[in-house]
Amino acid sequence: MINPSKKGKTKMQSFALNTIFILISLSHLSIVVSSSKPLNPCNGDFLHTQAYRQMQNQTNTTHCKKLSSLQAQFAWNYHKTSHNQTQLNILIGTKLITNMGWLAWGINPDLPRMVGTRAIIAVKVPNQITPSVNTYNITKDIQLGCKFQPSGIDFMVQNMTVVDDKDVGFFSVFATLVLPQRYNVSSLNHVWQVGYCVDGLEPKMHETSLGNLDSKEVLDLETGDCQNIGQHRRHMRKIHGILNIIGWGTLMPLGVIVARYFKQFPIKLDPCWYYFHYCCQVVGYILGTAGWGLGLFLGHESKYYTFHSHRVLGICIFGFTTLQVTQILAFQFKPTQEDEYRKHWNVYHHFLGYALLVMIPVNIYKGIKLLKPNNITWKWTYNGILVLLGVVVLALEIVTWAIFLYKKCCKKTVEESSPRRVEIEEDNKGQTKEGSSSRTIEVQE
């Protein structure tokens, strides 16, 4: 005869495996579908800037697209010269949120990366009427902390102009480039960057948010199609975030809520509470572990930057949840109610559980912060999940205390209204004798 509890556990394990298989399949499909992106047209205030209107008036073949990060927008047109070179007009703009900062755009003849880029950088400082703009060679020495000074590059740059359009809030750079044949217009490696720290007229290190680190792509100047180098990683980050929010941030706390409020008090659902607790913890662990492993892979791929606190907390969360789930799966190691060390085991189990309830939201918010400035949806989505869980906990806590106080009050009332038994020893002769009898008298108060 099949044990019903084992049969239920087998079904829950099958459900967990099916869930993770479906999520991985959907994730793979989304990455394949989004491996390349077509032209994403410009919109908003950028189309109304004076620089863009002047550029559009020069030729009707101007392309314009929103770049994938840093809220930047990019416009261009080009034509072949008589010397088989390419004359390229570019306009890049973004909204600088401070009175000081810099905007950079450049191309790399070898790879879509910052090192090796020939860049045009405009620097904006307070009390300066016209921002400065120069060409720069970005080398490995700059990453090592060497002074970043203007320098010549291997192609001609003309008509460099900076437009700080305060009416619409766009800070833009226009330039005309004459590119030699080695620069392929059908697969041009271009990068862009925004920074807010300036030393005199020297641009200093930009932020290390994911938007800053993914600002590069391979662009087809003729069609506007691009191969976004950071797009694949962005989709993997989204999957990493979704798996961890559902696994660590939703199902694991839900399992704790079930164990606290449906085991005995205020609502006893025995043994259903344990099966639901088991299912939440195991499925949450599978999803969270998948997201954690994906996070380790992303960290390995990120050779030039590491988010130490996010990484350390993630490792601690994985370790603690592994201990917790191992206790659920390994029934032979769980002490029974009669064991002397059951009390110590409970303290240990509860300590790990409540420590996880603190660490998980902290680390999820750290991960969401890394996605700035495109992290508003993530932030409010997780805020909604926490609020919903908090409302459920508050409601169940109120019910728990209400039932507890009600039962305590009823017990006290019953004790006060019950008869008091008084034993009176009577001796018919007023002396203590071997055969003396006693009688019990009930006194109703």
XYZ file of C-alpha atoms in Angstrom:
445
model
C 0.000 0.000 0.000
C 1.299 3.444 -1.002
C 1.828 5.901 1.812
C -0.380 8.979 1.106
C 2.255 11.347 2.499
C 4.926 9.963 0.169
C 2.491 10.167 -2.738
C 1.801 13.840 -1.945
C 5.507 14.635 -1.708
C 6.132 12.939 -5.076
C 3.443 15.081 -6.698
C 4.905 18.266 -5.206
C 8.391 17.375 -6.443
C 6.990 16.687 -9.928
C 5.200 20.057 -9.872
C 8.415 21.814 -8.850
C 10.416 20.224 -11.677
C 7.725 21.046 -14.254
C 7.621 24.667 -13.086
C 11.354 25.217 -13.381
C 11.425 23.493 -16.814
C 8.704 25.819 -18.141
C 10.446 28.929 -16.795
C 13.802 27.936 -18.314
C 12.150 27.225 -21.681
C 10.385 30.586 -21.723
C 13.592 32.341 -20.697
C 15.547 30.711 -23.515
C 12.844 31.633 -26.027
C 12.843 35.279 -24.929
C 16.635 35.491 -25.327
C 16.564 33.981 -28.811
C 13.746 36.221 -29.993
C 15.423 39.386 -28.699
C 18.986 38.701 -29.915
C 18.728 41.603 -32.363
C 16.682 44.780 -32.204
C 15.306 46.919 -35.029
C 15.336 50.684 -35.074
C 13.645 52.176 -32.012
C 12.619 55.679 -33.140
C 13.391 58.799 -31.122
C 10.577 60.518 -29.340
C 9.828 63.285 -26.891
C 11.837 66.442 -26.463
C 14.823 65.263 -28.514
C 12.843 65.621 -31.743
C 12.142 69.265 -30.855
C 15.713 70.295 -30.137
C 17.182 72.936 -32.401
C 20.192 70.747 -33.205
C 18.012 67.899 -34.459
C 15.845 70.180 -36.598
C 18.954 71.713 -38.217
C 20.370 68.275 -38.901
C 17.104 67.067 -40.420
C 16.885 70.131 -42.656
C 20.267 69.283 -44.190
C 19.094 65.918 -45.531
C 15.918 63.854 -45.576
C 17.777 60.618 -44.878
C 18.456 61.305 -41.204
C 17.906 58.283 -38.928
C 17.089 58.672 -35.250
C 16.833 56.065 -32.512
C 16.642 55.717 -28.764
C 19.739 54.050 -27.399
C 19.372 51.126 -25.032
C 20.734 52.812 -21.901
C 21.361 56.107 -20.093
C 18.202 57.625 -21.657
C 20.272 58.715 -24.638
C 18.986 59.329 -28.172
C 21.080 59.227 -31.315
C 20.607 60.679 -34.815
C 22.833 60.289 -37.892
C 23.144 60.525 -41.661
C 26.031 59.696 -43.973
C 27.222 59.578 -47.576
C 30.261 58.339 -49.466
C 32.889 60.868 -50.532
C 34.851 60.925 -53.796
C 37.820 59.303 -52.011
C 35.673 56.290 -50.997
C 35.488 57.533 -47.454
C 32.352 57.955 -45.340
C 31.197 61.343 -44.139
C 29.088 60.722 -41.070
C 27.057 63.382 -39.233
C 26.090 62.384 -35.690
C 23.974 63.947 -32.960
C 23.714 62.387 -29.524
C 21.796 63.828 -26.603
C 20.665 63.006 -23.106
C 19.245 64.836 -20.104
C 21.963 65.720 -17.623
C 20.384 65.942 -14.185
C 23.043 68.290 -12.758
C 24.846 71.489 -13.751
C 28.103 69.555 -14.030
C 28.877 66.467 -16.071
C 30.000 65.091 -19.402
C 28.612 63.262 -22.422
C 30.733 60.988 -24.612
C 30.223 59.160 -27.888
C 32.762 57.241 -29.905
C 33.530 54.391 -32.281
C 35.896 51.469 -31.953
C 37.393 49.906 -35.102
C 38.044 46.561 -33.394
C 35.461 45.619 -30.779
C 32.336 47.170 -29.198
C 34.037 48.169 -25.956
C 35.321 51.305 -24.250
C 39.062 50.562 -24.427
C 40.296 51.433 -27.892
C 37.464 53.859 -28.615
C 38.010 57.120 -30.462
C 35.681 59.402 -28.551
C 34.143 62.860 -28.682
C 33.498 64.170 -25.170
C 31.645 67.319 -24.149
C 32.279 68.615 -20.618
C 29.815 70.828 -18.771
C 30.860 72.758 -15.657
C 29.066 75.454 -13.617
C 29.517 79.104 -14.592
C 30.758 78.136 -18.044
C 28.860 79.786 -20.894
C 29.841 77.259 -23.584
C 30.715 73.656 -22.655
C 34.016 72.382 -24.031
C 34.258 69.510 -26.528
C 37.340 67.565 -27.663
C 38.469 64.261 -29.108
C 40.027 61.599 -26.881
C 41.747 58.231 -27.243
C 40.523 55.859 -24.539
C 43.332 53.481 -23.635
C 44.005 50.952 -20.890
C 46.060 53.568 -19.064
C 42.898 55.583 -18.440
C 41.370 52.620 -16.590
C 44.496 52.435 -14.444
C 43.986 56.034 -13.288
C 46.180 58.026 -15.663
C 45.176 61.597 -16.430
C 42.559 61.795 -19.168
C 43.589 64.489 -21.627
C 42.340 65.477 -25.121
C 44.267 63.902 -27.973
C 44.119 63.443 -31.727
C 42.443 60.423 -33.288
C 42.927 58.519 -36.538
C 40.142 60.195 -38.528
C 39.043 63.739 -39.184
C 36.385 65.345 -36.983
C 34.778 68.628 -38.026
C 32.051 70.965 -36.788
C 32.101 69.724 -33.185
C 29.304 71.599 -31.432
C 27.743 71.336 -27.990
C 24.120 72.371 -27.511
C 22.820 72.764 -23.960
C 19.116 73.231 -24.697
C 17.697 74.256 -21.333
C 14.175 74.659 -22.752
C 13.788 70.923 -23.324
C 16.561 69.822 -20.954
C 18.755 68.051 -23.525
C 22.524 68.201 -23.541
C 23.645 67.302 -27.074
C 26.811 66.916 -29.138
C 26.950 67.310 -32.921
C 29.960 66.429 -35.110
C 30.927 65.481 -38.657
C 33.293 62.528 -39.035
C 35.256 61.498 -42.115
C 35.833 57.772 -41.703
C 38.446 55.745 -43.606
C 37.568 52.413 -45.216
C 38.496 50.338 -42.138
C 35.306 51.562 -40.439
C 32.475 49.403 -41.774
C 29.205 51.379 -41.916
C 27.144 48.166 -41.926
C 28.585 47.072 -38.550
C 29.911 50.121 -36.732
C 31.024 49.551 -33.130
C 29.818 52.608 -31.256
C 29.733 53.369 -27.539
C 28.330 56.194 -25.443
C 28.673 57.274 -21.830
C 27.436 59.820 -19.290
C 29.278 60.998 -16.176
C 28.633 63.551 -13.427
C 32.124 64.067 -11.999
C 34.524 66.607 -13.526
C 37.936 67.859 -12.376
C 38.407 71.174 -14.136
C 37.763 70.148 -17.732
C 38.821 66.535 -17.221
C 35.981 63.984 -17.217
C 36.281 61.599 -14.273
C 35.013 58.052 -13.746
C 31.347 57.444 -14.474
C 28.994 55.436 -12.267
C 29.196 51.639 -12.307
C 25.497 50.992 -12.759
C 24.507 48.374 -15.310
C 23.222 51.074 -17.659
C 26.681 52.647 -17.798
C 28.387 49.311 -18.338
C 26.103 48.176 -21.182
C 26.261 51.329 -23.297
C 27.635 49.792 -26.488
C 26.274 48.191 -29.623
C 27.026 47.270 -33.240
C 24.983 49.520 -35.537
C 24.074 49.244 -39.221
C 24.066 52.869 -40.352
C 22.021 52.061 -43.465
C 19.068 50.242 -41.873
C 19.345 51.313 -38.224
C 19.336 47.697 -37.024
C 21.680 46.971 -34.170
C 23.243 44.086 -32.361
C 23.069 45.203 -28.782
C 26.012 43.720 -26.927
C 24.370 44.231 -23.562
C 20.922 43.014 -24.622
C 21.661 39.335 -23.991
C 23.001 40.125 -20.519
C 20.013 42.363 -19.769
C 17.617 39.528 -20.522
C 19.643 37.188 -18.331
C 19.522 39.781 -15.546
C 15.753 40.014 -15.931
C 15.447 36.241 -15.625
C 17.824 36.311 -12.644
C 15.685 38.982 -10.963
C 12.339 37.285 -11.711
C 13.510 33.895 -10.445
C 14.892 35.353 -7.220
C 11.900 37.603 -6.554
C 9.483 34.688 -7.029
C 11.663 32.065 -5.354
C 13.506 33.811 -2.507
C 11.272 36.892 -2.176
C 7.749 35.445 -2.438
C 7.484 31.675 -2.019
C 9.971 31.338 0.852
C 8.242 34.005 3.030
C 4.879 32.497 2.090
C 6.076 29.142 3.416
C 7.086 30.812 6.690
C 3.646 32.434 6.996
C 1.940 29.068 6.516
C 4.146 27.381 9.138
C 3.508 30.154 11.682
C -0.229 30.685 11.353
C -1.684 27.385 10.113
C 0.227 24.805 12.144
C -1.775 25.077 15.381
C -2.865 28.625 16.078
C -4.986 30.526 15.096
C -6.073 28.109 12.328
C -5.124 24.437 12.554
C -4.806 22.752 9.167
C -2.966 19.575 10.046
C -1.332 18.025 8.010
C -2.228 20.270 5.040
C -0.133 23.141 6.378
C 3.013 21.030 6.204
C 2.463 19.997 2.581
C 1.865 23.593 1.544
C 4.897 24.733 3.572
C 6.980 21.987 1.960
C 5.805 22.916 -1.540
C 6.512 26.649 -1.061
C 9.970 26.042 0.353
C 11.055 23.455 -2.225
C 9.710 25.301 -5.295
C 11.033 28.591 -3.926
C 14.425 26.979 -3.333
C 14.571 25.555 -6.876
C 13.667 28.895 -8.480
C 15.946 30.876 -6.173
C 18.864 28.501 -6.754
C 18.387 28.755 -10.521
C 18.421 32.551 -10.233
C 21.436 32.434 -7.931
C 23.375 30.247 -10.369
C 22.505 32.608 -13.199
C 23.769 35.482 -11.048
C 27.093 33.708 -10.543
C 27.381 33.251 -14.294
C 26.679 36.947 -14.885
C 29.293 37.833 -12.290
C 31.834 35.607 -14.036
C 31.046 37.285 -17.371
C 31.502 40.757 -15.868
C 35.287 40.942 -15.974
C 35.645 44.650 -15.201
C 33.202 45.119 -12.314
C 31.838 43.220 -9.313
C 29.003 44.115 -6.941
C 30.532 42.743 -3.751
C 27.732 43.260 -1.214
C 25.068 41.884 -3.587
C 27.253 38.867 -4.294
C 28.090 38.128 -0.640
C 24.467 38.418 0.480
C 23.398 36.147 -2.372
C 25.878 33.479 -1.286
C 24.688 33.745 2.344
C 21.045 33.453 1.272
C 21.797 30.366 -0.812
C 23.708 28.782 2.090
C 20.975 29.472 4.662
C 18.142 28.310 2.406
C 20.095 25.143 1.576
C 20.337 24.359 5.294
C 16.632 25.051 5.784
C 15.442 22.959 2.843
C 17.846 20.143 3.720
C 16.152 19.941 7.115
C 12.778 19.638 5.391
C 13.933 16.943 2.953
C 16.089 14.934 5.377
C 13.377 13.751 7.776
C 15.686 11.302 9.554
C 17.789 14.176 10.902
C 14.845 16.091 12.290
C 14.448 15.448 16.033
C 11.103 14.259 17.342
C 9.058 16.081 19.969
C 10.432 13.763 22.671
C 14.113 14.416 21.890
C 15.982 16.516 24.431
C 17.645 18.734 21.839
C 14.396 19.496 19.940
C 14.249 22.879 21.723
C 17.719 23.814 20.456
C 16.864 22.609 16.957
C 13.782 24.863 16.928
C 15.854 27.883 17.956
C 18.378 27.168 15.196
C 15.665 26.574 12.560
C 13.754 29.735 13.492
C 16.916 31.850 13.641
C 17.865 30.885 10.084
C 14.322 31.496 8.879
C 14.005 34.987 10.361
C 17.552 35.906 9.258
C 16.521 35.016 5.703
C 13.396 37.173 5.986
C 15.711 40.143 6.607
C 18.484 39.348 4.127
C 16.285 38.451 1.156
C 14.474 41.829 0.763
C 17.722 43.733 1.418
C 19.536 41.874 -1.343
C 16.626 42.105 -3.785
C 16.540 45.884 -3.326
C 20.319 45.982 -3.835
C 19.869 44.148 -7.120
C 17.040 46.450 -8.203
C 19.176 49.491 -7.417
C 21.817 48.250 -9.862
C 19.282 48.529 -12.703
C 18.886 52.295 -12.365
C 17.565 54.405 -13.980
C 15.266 51.762 -15.540
C 14.346 50.157 -12.224
C 11.074 51.888 -11.306
C 8.851 49.011 -12.471
C 10.965 46.450 -10.622
C 10.938 48.517 -7.452
C 7.187 49.085 -7.351
C 6.456 45.469 -8.286
C 8.452 44.162 -5.349
C 7.030 46.873 -3.103
C 3.576 45.535 -4.001
C 4.596 41.964 -3.156
C 5.989 43.018 0.233
C 2.912 45.107 1.026
C 0.634 42.180 0.155
C 2.619 39.783 2.336
C 2.701 42.377 5.116
C -1.087 42.834 4.999
C -1.586 39.049 5.197
C 0.782 38.788 8.186
C -0.858 41.735 9.949
C -4.344 40.303 9.462
C -3.326 36.849 10.717
C -1.456 38.387 13.671
C -4.561 40.354 14.656
C -6.669 37.196 14.430
C -4.095 35.298 16.482
C -4.109 37.833 19.311
C -7.886 38.231 19.200
C -8.420 34.456 19.584
C -5.729 34.237 22.276
C -7.224 37.054 24.358
C -10.739 35.722 23.849
C -9.780 32.231 25.055
C -7.889 33.676 28.015
C -10.859 35.803 28.998
C -13.285 32.877 28.693
C -11.009 30.628 30.755
C -10.812 33.206 33.518
C -14.582 33.629 33.549
C -15.142 29.860 33.809
C -12.654 29.542 36.671
C -14.309 32.354 38.599
C -17.823 30.920 38.163
C -16.938 27.256 39.000
C -17.786 25.869 42.583
C -15.053 25.881 45.210
C -14.559 22.588 46.953
C -13.794 22.778 50.658
C -12.807 19.825 52.685
C -13.875 19.939 56.307
C -12.628 17.359 58.724
C -15.181 16.634 61.377
C -14.720 14.586 64.466
C -18.027 13.572 66.056
C -16.406 13.523 69.438
C -14.086 16.476 68.943
C -11.030 14.188 69.112
C -8.885 12.630 66.461
C -9.714 8.972 66.185
C -8.681 6.208 63.868
C -12.143 5.854 62.424
C -12.959 9.523 62.065
C -14.751 10.463 58.872
C -14.494 13.525 56.645
C -16.912 15.109 54.301
C -16.516 17.465 51.418
C -18.710 20.507 51.159
C -19.164 22.458 47.922
C -19.511 26.161 48.522
C -20.995 28.195 45.677
C -19.658 31.736 45.684
